[in-house]
DNA sequence: ATGTGC
């Protein structure tokens, strides 16, 4: 795959048939995927063939191989001009995302109670494969309310406060959820898991603010140096996974009917404005609401522990997805288009002044939450005006080793010990789970954030360091 | 990511 360096942190894959638009990769030379081991640049070019795609098939600096679309990919299609929606452009973990809470407590104050806090969080956080659930739902009306209401419903039921919703993307729920388009099997899996962490790269972390890069914005976000924070990374569990599986299968069957041909079966898609496209978007939105309710419940459990053990409060900084497709309007007044923006392992990053931001964030911009690999740091960023990829930026460090490779690299070593030697408390993680998530399996998150900022996609606000981690 | 593998 030939890359042309257009400017620092920006590489182009020239359009060639059957691409409809060029590919654009935001990265530094050293962050570019290794063409021998990782087919993600080919995936960028494949995505560029999708009907209705506009401008370019974009990739963020944390790009790596994914199902059909690369992880770290952004693609927008024009709804009025045959634009398609593709489940692979969202990913299996629909509305997977990050929630950050800030404590009214400094690290020095937490230290003496850290063991008790971690024990409490370990007990209060359901995690691992298949396990549920902070909240046992009846399959009927109550799950339906979660799928329609997301965090709003969780708050209504007492699992949070009204202010939380102002600090959630979409005020805690997307509007066009259609639970009728969610299969019985997906409902079955979801009913037992709402309020659970999952496994893989999902985690709950106790952190401290290590460095502030922009004091005014950090203050607007409610962050100051030395402060304790809690970061939750989780998604829509088995429900989102099942929805993705269901619709990939369904779209594979009907693509020919719409005269759509793609270079990879995993790019199964249908026009946004078709029966199948609308059905997927309705089900996807339901899974998005499920994921938000899930993070709201996990946050409630963490708040209960912090309040009991330390007497301190946890205020929501923000909750943001990094696996979602959204219908958005982009462009200037005379030339605006309704686009279906797929972000898969990419985060929306609204600039200061954007009308969708709550009043108290209007001047600062939208908080962008970037979890680093386990045991390294995480970042808080904000959006910038005039950014090139439909107001999107990176979502994390990005894998460089497969799970299998990572496990092999840890053979004979003790991953838990390595974390504890760095003064990071660990609760609940399996040996294998930890081995798969070791920092060596990931790119350097600081280099990723540096490249994203250098490419004009976002700005750094603060860096957070891990103190304790709860994993599946 | 995922009751890991139709």
Coordinates of C-alpha atoms (C1' of nucleotides) in Angstrom, one line a residue:
Chain A
X1 CA 0.0 0.0 0.0
X2 CA 1.6 3.2 -1.2
X3 CA 1.5 6.2 1.3
X4 CA 2.2 9.8 0.3
X5 CA 3.3 12.1 3.1
X6 CA 1.1 15.2 2.6
X7 CA 2.1 17.1 5.7
X8 CA 3.5 16.2 9.1
X9 CA 1.1 13.6 10.7
X10 CA -0.9 13.2 7.5
X11 CA -0.5 10.5 4.9
X12 CA -2.6 9.9 1.8
X13 CA -3.5 6.7 -0.1
X14 CA -4.2 7.9 -3.6
X15 CA -7.5 7.0 -5.1
X16 CA -7.3 4.0 -7.4
X17 CA -10.1 1.8 -8.7
X18 CA -12.4 0.7 -7.2
X19 CA -11.8 3.4 -4.5
X20 CA -14.3 6.3 -4.7
X21 CA -12.2 8.7 -2.5
X22 CA -8.7 8.7 -1.3
X23 CA -7.6 7.3 2.1
X24 CA -6.1 9.6 4.7
X25 CA -4.1 8.3 7.7
X26 CA -3.2 10.7 10.5
X27 CA 0.0 9.3 12.1
X28 CA 3.7 9.7 12.6
X29 CA 6.0 7.5 10.6
X30 CA 6.6 5.2 13.6
X31 CA 2.9 4.8 14.4
X32 CA 2.0 3.6 10.9
X33 CA 0.9 0.0 10.9
X34 CA 3.5 -2.6 9.9
X35 CA 2.4 -3.6 6.4
X36 CA 3.7 -7.1 6.9
X37 CA 1.8 -7.9 10.0
X38 CA -1.3 -5.8 9.8
X39 CA -3.7 -5.3 6.9
X40 CA -5.3 -2.2 8.2
X41 CA -4.1 0.2 5.5
X42 CA -5.7 -2.1 2.9
X43 CA -8.8 -1.9 5.0
X44 CA -8.6 2.0 4.7
X45 CA -8.6 1.6 1.0
X46 CA -11.4 -1.0 1.0
X47 CA -13.6 1.4 3.0
X48 CA -13.0 4.0 0.4
X49 CA -15.1 1.9 -2.1
X50 CA -18.3 2.1 -0.1
X51 CA -21.3 3.7 -2.0
X52 CA -21.9 7.3 -1.0
X53 CA -18.6 7.8 0.9
X54 CA -17.5 11.5 1.0
X55 CA -14.1 13.3 1.2
X56 CA -11.9 10.4 2.3
X57 CA -11.6 7.1 4.2
X58 CA -9.9 8.4 7.3
X59 CA -7.7 6.6 9.9
X60 CA -6.6 7.9 13.3
X61 CA -3.1 7.4 14.7
X62 CA -4.2 4.4 16.8
X63 CA -5.2 2.5 13.6
X64 CA -4.9 -1.3 13.6
X65 CA -6.6 -4.3 12.0
X66 CA -10.4 -4.8 12.7
X67 CA -13.4 -6.6 11.3
X68 CA -13.8 -5.2 7.8
X69 CA -13.1 -1.6 8.8
X70 CA -9.9 -0.7 10.6
X71 CA -10.1 0.1 14.3
X72 CA -9.4 3.9 14.4
X73 CA -11.4 4.4 11.2
X74 CA -13.8 7.2 10.3
X75 CA -16.0 7.1 7.2
X76 CA -19.0 9.3 6.3
X77 CA -21.5 8.5 3.7
X78 CA -24.0 10.9 2.1
X79 CA -27.5 9.8 3.1
X80 CA -29.3 11.5 0.1
X81 CA -26.9 10.1 -2.4
X82 CA -27.0 6.3 -1.8
X83 CA -24.8 6.4 1.2
X84 CA -24.6 3.1 3.1
X85 CA -24.4 2.1 6.7
X86 CA -22.2 -0.8 7.6
X87 CA -22.2 -2.7 11.0
X88 CA -18.5 -3.4 10.5
X89 CA -17.9 0.4 10.6
X90 CA -19.3 0.5 14.1
X91 CA -17.8 -2.7 15.4
X92 CA -19.1 -5.6 17.5
X93 CA -19.0 -3.6 20.8
X94 CA -21.6 -1.0 19.8
X95 CA -21.2 2.3 21.7
X96 CA -18.2 1.0 23.6
X97 CA -16.9 4.0 25.3
X98 CA -15.3 5.8 28.3
X99 CA -16.8 7.5 31.3
X100 CA -14.6 9.7 33.6
X101 CA -15.5 10.8 37.1
X102 CA -13.6 13.2 39.3
X103 CA -13.4 12.9 43.1
X104 CA -13.4 15.7 45.6
X105 CA -10.3 14.0 46.9
X106 CA -6.5 14.2 46.3
X107 CA -4.2 11.3 45.9
X108 CA -2.6 11.9 49.3
X109 CA -6.0 11.7 50.9
X110 CA -6.8 8.4 49.1
X111 CA -3.5 6.6 49.8
X112 CA -4.4 5.3 53.4
X113 CA -7.7 4.0 52.2
X114 CA -6.6 2.7 48.8
X115 CA -6.7 -1.0 49.7
X116 CA -10.2 -0.7 51.1
X117 CA -11.4 1.3 48.0
X118 CA -10.0 -1.3 45.7
X119 CA -11.5 -4.2 47.6
X120 CA -14.8 -2.4 47.5
X121 CA -14.6 -1.7 43.8
X122 CA -13.5 -5.3 43.1
X123 CA -16.6 -6.6 44.9
X124 CA -19.1 -4.0 43.5
X125 CA -18.0 -4.5 39.8
X126 CA -19.4 -7.5 38.0
X127 CA -16.9 -8.5 35.3
X128 CA -15.6 -11.2 33.0
X129 CA -17.2 -13.2 30.3
X130 CA -20.9 -13.7 30.4
X131 CA -21.4 -12.6 34.0
X132 CA -24.0 -10.1 35.0
X133 CA -25.3 -7.7 36.4
X134 CA -25.6 -4.8 38.9
X135 CA -29.2 -4.6 37.8
X136 CA -31.5 -7.6 37.2
X137 CA -34.0 -6.6 34.5
X138 CA -37.2 -8.2 33.4
X139 CA -36.8 -9.0 29.7
X140 CA -40.0 -7.1 28.9
X141 CA -40.8 -3.5 29.8
X142 CA -37.7 -2.7 31.8
X143 CA -35.1 -3.8 29.3
X144 CA -37.2 -1.9 26.7
X145 CA -36.9 1.2 28.8
X146 CA -33.1 0.8 29.0
X147 CA -32.9 0.4 25.2
X148 CA -35.0 3.6 24.7
X149 CA -33.7 5.7 27.6
X150 CA -30.1 4.8 28.2
X151 CA -28.5 6.8 31.1
X152 CA -31.7 8.9 31.3
X153 CA -33.7 5.8 32.4
X154 CA -31.0 4.7 34.9
X155 CA -31.0 8.2 36.4
X156 CA -34.8 8.2 36.5
X157 CA -34.6 5.0 38.5
X158 CA -32.2 6.5 41.0
X159 CA -28.8 5.4 39.7
X160 CA -27.4 8.9 39.3
X161 CA -28.3 12.5 39.4
X162 CA -29.8 14.8 36.7
X163 CA -26.5 16.7 36.3
X164 CA -24.9 13.4 35.0
X165 CA -27.0 13.7 31.9
X166 CA -25.6 17.1 31.0
X167 CA -22.2 15.4 31.0
X168 CA -23.2 12.6 28.7
X169 CA -23.0 12.5 24.9
X170 CA -26.5 13.0 23.6
X171 CA -27.7 13.8 27.1
X172 CA -27.5 10.1 28.0
X173 CA -29.5 8.6 25.2
X174 CA -29.8 8.6 21.4
X175 CA -33.3 9.4 20.1
X176 CA -34.0 6.9 17.3
X177 CA -33.6 3.6 19.2
X178 CA -36.0 0.9 17.9
X179 CA -36.1 -2.1 20.3
X180 CA -38.4 -3.9 17.9
X181 CA -35.4 -4.3 15.6
X182 CA -33.4 -6.1 18.3
X183 CA -33.5 -9.9 18.0
X184 CA -34.9 -12.0 20.8
X185 CA -31.4 -13.6 21.2
X186 CA -29.8 -10.2 21.7
X187 CA -32.4 -9.3 24.2
X188 CA -31.8 -12.6 26.0
X189 CA -28.1 -11.9 26.3
X190 CA -28.6 -8.3 27.3
X191 CA -31.1 -8.8 30.1
X192 CA -28.5 -10.5 32.3
X193 CA -25.6 -8.2 31.8
X194 CA -26.6 -4.5 32.2
X195 CA -24.2 -3.0 34.8
X196 CA -21.2 -5.2 34.1
X197 CA -17.7 -4.5 32.9
X198 CA -16.9 -7.4 30.5
X199 CA -13.4 -8.5 29.7
X200 CA -10.6 -7.8 27.2
X201 CA -9.5 -4.2 27.2
X202 CA -12.5 -3.1 29.4
X203 CA -11.6 -1.8 32.9
X204 CA -12.4 0.4 35.8
X205 CA -9.4 2.4 36.9
X206 CA -8.6 4.6 39.9
X207 CA -6.3 7.3 38.6
X208 CA -4.7 10.6 39.6
X209 CA -4.3 13.8 37.5
X210 CA -0.6 13.8 36.8
X211 CA -0.3 16.8 34.5
X212 CA -2.5 19.6 33.2
X213 CA -1.7 21.1 29.8
X214 CA -4.5 23.7 29.7
X215 CA -5.6 25.0 33.0
X216 CA -8.6 26.9 31.9
X217 CA -10.1 23.9 30.0
X218 CA -9.2 21.5 32.8
X219 CA -10.9 23.7 35.3
X220 CA -14.0 23.8 33.1
X221 CA -13.9 20.0 33.0
X222 CA -13.6 19.9 36.8
X223 CA -10.0 18.6 36.9
X224 CA -6.9 19.8 38.8
X225 CA -3.4 18.4 39.5
X226 CA -3.3 15.6 42.1
X227 CA -7.0 14.9 42.0
X228 CA -8.3 11.4 42.1
X229 CA -10.4 10.2 39.1
X230 CA -12.2 7.0 38.2
X231 CA -12.3 5.9 34.5
X232 CA -14.7 3.3 33.3
X233 CA -14.2 1.6 29.8
X234 CA -17.1 -0.7 28.8
X235 CA -19.7 -1.2 26.2
X236 CA -22.9 -3.0 25.2
X237 CA -21.7 -6.6 26.1
X238 CA -23.4 -9.5 24.5
X239 CA -26.3 -7.4 23.3
X240 CA -24.3 -5.2 21.0
X241 CA -22.3 -8.2 19.8
X242 CA -25.4 -10.1 18.9
X243 CA -26.9 -7.1 17.0
X244 CA -23.7 -6.7 15.0
X245 CA -23.7 -10.5 14.1
X246 CA -27.4 -10.4 13.2
X247 CA -27.2 -7.4 10.8
X248 CA -23.9 -8.4 9.2
X249 CA -25.7 -11.6 8.2
X250 CA -28.8 -9.9 7.1
X251 CA -27.0 -7.3 5.0
X252 CA -24.7 -9.9 3.3
X253 CA -27.9 -11.4 2.0
X254 CA -29.5 -8.3 0.5
X255 CA -26.4 -6.4 -0.8
X256 CA -26.8 -7.7 -4.3
X257 CA -30.4 -6.6 -4.4
X258 CA -29.1 -3.0 -3.9
X259 CA -26.4 -3.6 -6.5
X260 CA -23.6 -3.0 -3.9
X261 CA -20.3 -4.8 -4.4
X262 CA -17.5 -4.6 -1.9
X263 CA -13.9 -6.0 -1.9
X264 CA -14.3 -7.7 1.5
X265 CA -17.4 -9.6 2.8
X266 CA -16.8 -8.0 6.2
X267 CA -17.8 -4.7 4.7
X268 CA -21.5 -5.9 4.4
X269 CA -23.7 -2.8 4.2
X270 CA -27.0 -1.4 3.0
X271 CA -28.2 2.1 2.0
X272 CA -29.0 4.2 5.1
X273 CA -32.3 4.9 3.5
X274 CA -33.4 1.3 3.1
X275 CA -35.4 -1.2 5.2
X276 CA -32.2 -2.9 6.4
X277 CA -30.2 0.3 6.9
X278 CA -33.0 1.8 9.0
X279 CA -33.5 -1.4 11.0
X280 CA -29.8 -1.6 11.8
X281 CA -29.6 2.0 12.8
X282 CA -32.6 1.5 15.1
X283 CA -31.1 -1.6 16.7
X284 CA -27.7 0.1 16.9
X285 CA -29.2 3.0 18.7
X286 CA -30.9 0.7 21.2
X287 CA -27.5 -1.0 21.9
X288 CA -25.9 2.5 22.3
X289 CA -28.5 3.3 25.0
X290 CA -27.8 0.0 26.7
X291 CA -24.0 0.8 26.7
X292 CA -24.7 4.2 28.3
X293 CA -27.0 2.7 31.0
X294 CA -24.3 0.1 31.6
X295 CA -21.7 2.8 32.3
X296 CA -24.2 4.8 34.4
X297 CA -24.8 1.7 36.6
X298 CA -21.1 0.9 36.9
X299 CA -20.5 4.5 37.9
X300 CA -23.2 4.3 40.5
X301 CA -21.6 1.2 42.0
X302 CA -18.2 3.0 42.1
X303 CA -19.8 6.1 43.8
X304 CA -21.4 3.9 46.5
X305 CA -17.9 2.5 47.3
X306 CA -16.2 5.9 47.3
X307 CA -18.8 7.4 49.5
X308 CA -18.7 4.5 52.0
X309 CA -15.0 4.2 52.2
X310 CA -13.7 7.8 51.7
X311 CA -16.8 9.9 52.2
X312 CA -16.0 11.6 48.9
X313 CA -18.2 12.4 45.9
X314 CA -17.6 11.4 42.3
X315 CA -18.7 14.0 39.7
X316 CA -19.1 13.1 36.1
X317 CA -16.6 14.7 33.8
X318 CA -18.0 13.1 30.6
X319 CA -19.3 9.9 29.0
X320 CA -18.3 9.4 25.3
X321 CA -18.6 6.5 22.8
X322 CA -15.9 5.5 20.4
X323 CA -17.8 2.9 18.4
X324 CA -20.9 4.4 16.8
X325 CA -22.5 5.6 13.6
X326 CA -24.4 8.9 13.7
X327 CA -26.5 10.9 11.3
X328 CA -24.9 14.3 11.4
X329 CA -25.1 17.5 9.3
X330 CA -21.7 18.7 8.1
X331 CA -20.7 21.7 5.8
X332 CA -21.6 25.3 5.6
X333 CA -25.2 26.6 5.3
X334 CA -25.4 26.7 1.5
X335 CA -23.6 23.4 1.2
X336 CA -24.5 21.2 4.1
X337 CA -25.1 17.4 3.8
X338 CA -26.7 14.8 6.0
X339 CA -24.0 12.2 6.6
X340 CA -23.9 8.9 8.3
X341 CA -20.6 9.2 10.1
X342 CA -19.1 5.8 11.2
X343 CA -16.6 6.1 14.0
X344 CA -15.0 2.7 14.9
X345 CA -12.3 3.2 17.5
X346 CA -12.5 6.9 17.0
X347 CA -14.0 9.6 19.2
X348 CA -16.2 12.5 18.3
X349 CA -14.4 15.7 19.4
X350 CA -16.7 18.8 19.3
X351 CA -14.9 22.1 19.1
X352 CA -15.6 25.1 21.5
X353 CA -18.8 26.9 20.6
X354 CA -20.5 23.8 19.2
X355 CA -24.3 24.1 19.8
X356 CA -24.6 20.4 21.1
X357 CA -22.3 21.2 24.0
X358 CA -23.8 22.0 27.4
X359 CA -23.5 25.7 28.5
X360 CA -20.7 25.1 31.0
X361 CA -18.6 23.4 28.4
X362 CA -19.4 25.8 25.5
X363 CA -16.1 27.7 25.7
X364 CA -13.9 24.7 26.5
X365 CA -15.1 22.2 23.9
X366 CA -16.1 18.6 24.4
X367 CA -14.1 16.4 26.8
X368 CA -12.4 13.5 24.8
X369 CA -11.4 10.6 26.9
X370 CA -8.5 8.4 25.8
X371 CA -7.7 5.3 27.8
X372 CA -4.1 4.3 27.6
X373 CA -2.9 0.7 27.7
X374 CA -3.0 -1.0 31.1
X375 CA -0.6 0.5 33.6
X376 CA 0.4 3.5 31.4
X377 CA -1.3 6.8 31.4
X378 CA -4.7 8.1 30.0
X379 CA -5.5 11.4 28.5
X380 CA -8.2 14.0 28.5
X381 CA -8.4 16.0 25.3
X382 CA -10.7 18.6 23.7
X383 CA -12.0 19.3 20.2
X384 CA -10.6 22.0 18.0
X385 CA -12.3 24.1 15.3
X386 CA -11.7 23.2 11.7
X387 CA -10.5 19.7 12.3
X388 CA -10.4 17.6 9.2
X389 CA -12.2 14.3 9.9
X390 CA -15.8 15.2 10.7
X391 CA -14.7 16.3 14.2
X392 CA -13.1 13.0 15.2
X393 CA -9.9 12.0 16.9
X394 CA -8.2 8.8 18.3
X395 CA -9.7 6.5 21.0
X396 CA -6.8 4.9 22.7
X397 CA -3.4 3.4 22.3
X398 CA -4.1 0.9 19.5
X399 CA -2.9 -2.7 19.5
X400 CA 0.3 -3.7 17.9
X401 CA 0.2 -7.4 19.0
X402 CA -2.7 -9.8 18.7
X403 CA -4.0 -11.2 21.9
X404 CA -2.3 -14.5 21.1
X405 CA 1.1 -12.8 20.5
X406 CA 0.7 -10.8 23.7
X407 CA 0.1 -14.0 25.7
X408 CA 3.1 -15.6 24.2
X409 CA 5.3 -12.6 25.0
X410 CA 4.4 -12.9 28.6
X411 CA 5.2 -16.6 28.9
X412 CA 7.2 -17.2 32.1
X413 CA 6.5 -13.7 33.4
X414 CA 4.0 -12.5 36.0
X415 CA 1.9 -9.6 34.6
X416 CA 0.2 -9.0 37.9
X417 CA 3.5 -8.6 39.7
X418 CA 4.7 -6.2 37.0
X419 CA 1.8 -3.9 37.7
X420 CA 2.1 -4.2 41.5
X421 CA 5.9 -3.4 41.2
X422 CA 4.7 -0.1 39.5
X423 CA 2.6 0.5 42.6
X424 CA -0.7 -0.2 40.7
X425 CA -3.2 -2.2 42.7
X426 CA -5.0 -5.0 40.8
X427 CA -8.3 -6.6 41.5
X428 CA -10.2 -9.4 39.8
X429 CA -8.1 -9.9 36.6
X430 CA -7.3 -13.3 35.1
X431 CA -3.7 -14.0 34.3
X432 CA -4.5 -14.5 30.7
X433 CA -6.6 -11.3 30.6
X434 CA -3.7 -9.3 32.0
X435 CA -1.2 -10.9 29.7
X436 CA -3.3 -9.9 26.7
X437 CA -3.5 -6.3 27.8
X438 CA 0.2 -5.6 28.8
X439 CA 1.6 -2.3 27.5
X440 CA 3.9 -4.1 25.1
X441 CA 0.9 -5.2 23.1
X442 CA 0.0 -1.6 22.4
X443 CA 1.3 1.6 20.8
X444 CA 2.6 4.3 23.1
X445 CA -0.5 6.3 23.9
X446 CA 1.5 9.5 24.4
X447 CA 2.8 9.2 20.8
X448 CA -0.7 8.6 19.6
X449 CA -2.1 11.7 21.3
X450 CA 1.0 13.7 20.1
X451 CA 0.2 12.7 16.5
X452 CA -3.5 13.4 16.9
X453 CA -2.8 16.9 18.2
X454 CA -0.1 17.5 15.6
X455 CA -2.6 16.5 12.9
X456 CA -5.0 19.2 14.2
X457 CA -7.6 16.7 15.4
X458 CA -7.7 17.7 19.1
X459 CA -5.8 19.4 21.9
X460 CA -4.3 17.9 25.1
X461 CA -5.9 19.0 28.4
X462 CA -4.6 16.6 31.1
X463 CA -2.8 13.3 31.7
X464 CA -4.0 10.8 34.2
X465 CA -1.9 8.0 35.8
X466 CA -3.2 4.7 37.1
X467 CA -3.3 3.9 40.8
X468 CA -5.5 0.8 40.8
X469 CA -7.3 -1.3 38.2
X470 CA -10.3 -3.6 38.2
X471 CA -10.4 -5.9 35.2
X472 CA -12.3 -8.9 33.8
Chain B
dA1 C1' -15.1 -7.0 21.7
dT2 C1' -17.8 -11.9 22.4
dG3 C1' -22.1 -17.6 26.5
dT4 C1' -13.7 -16.6 22.2
dG5 C1' -14.2 -21.5 17.6
dC6 C1' -20.9 -22.0 11.4

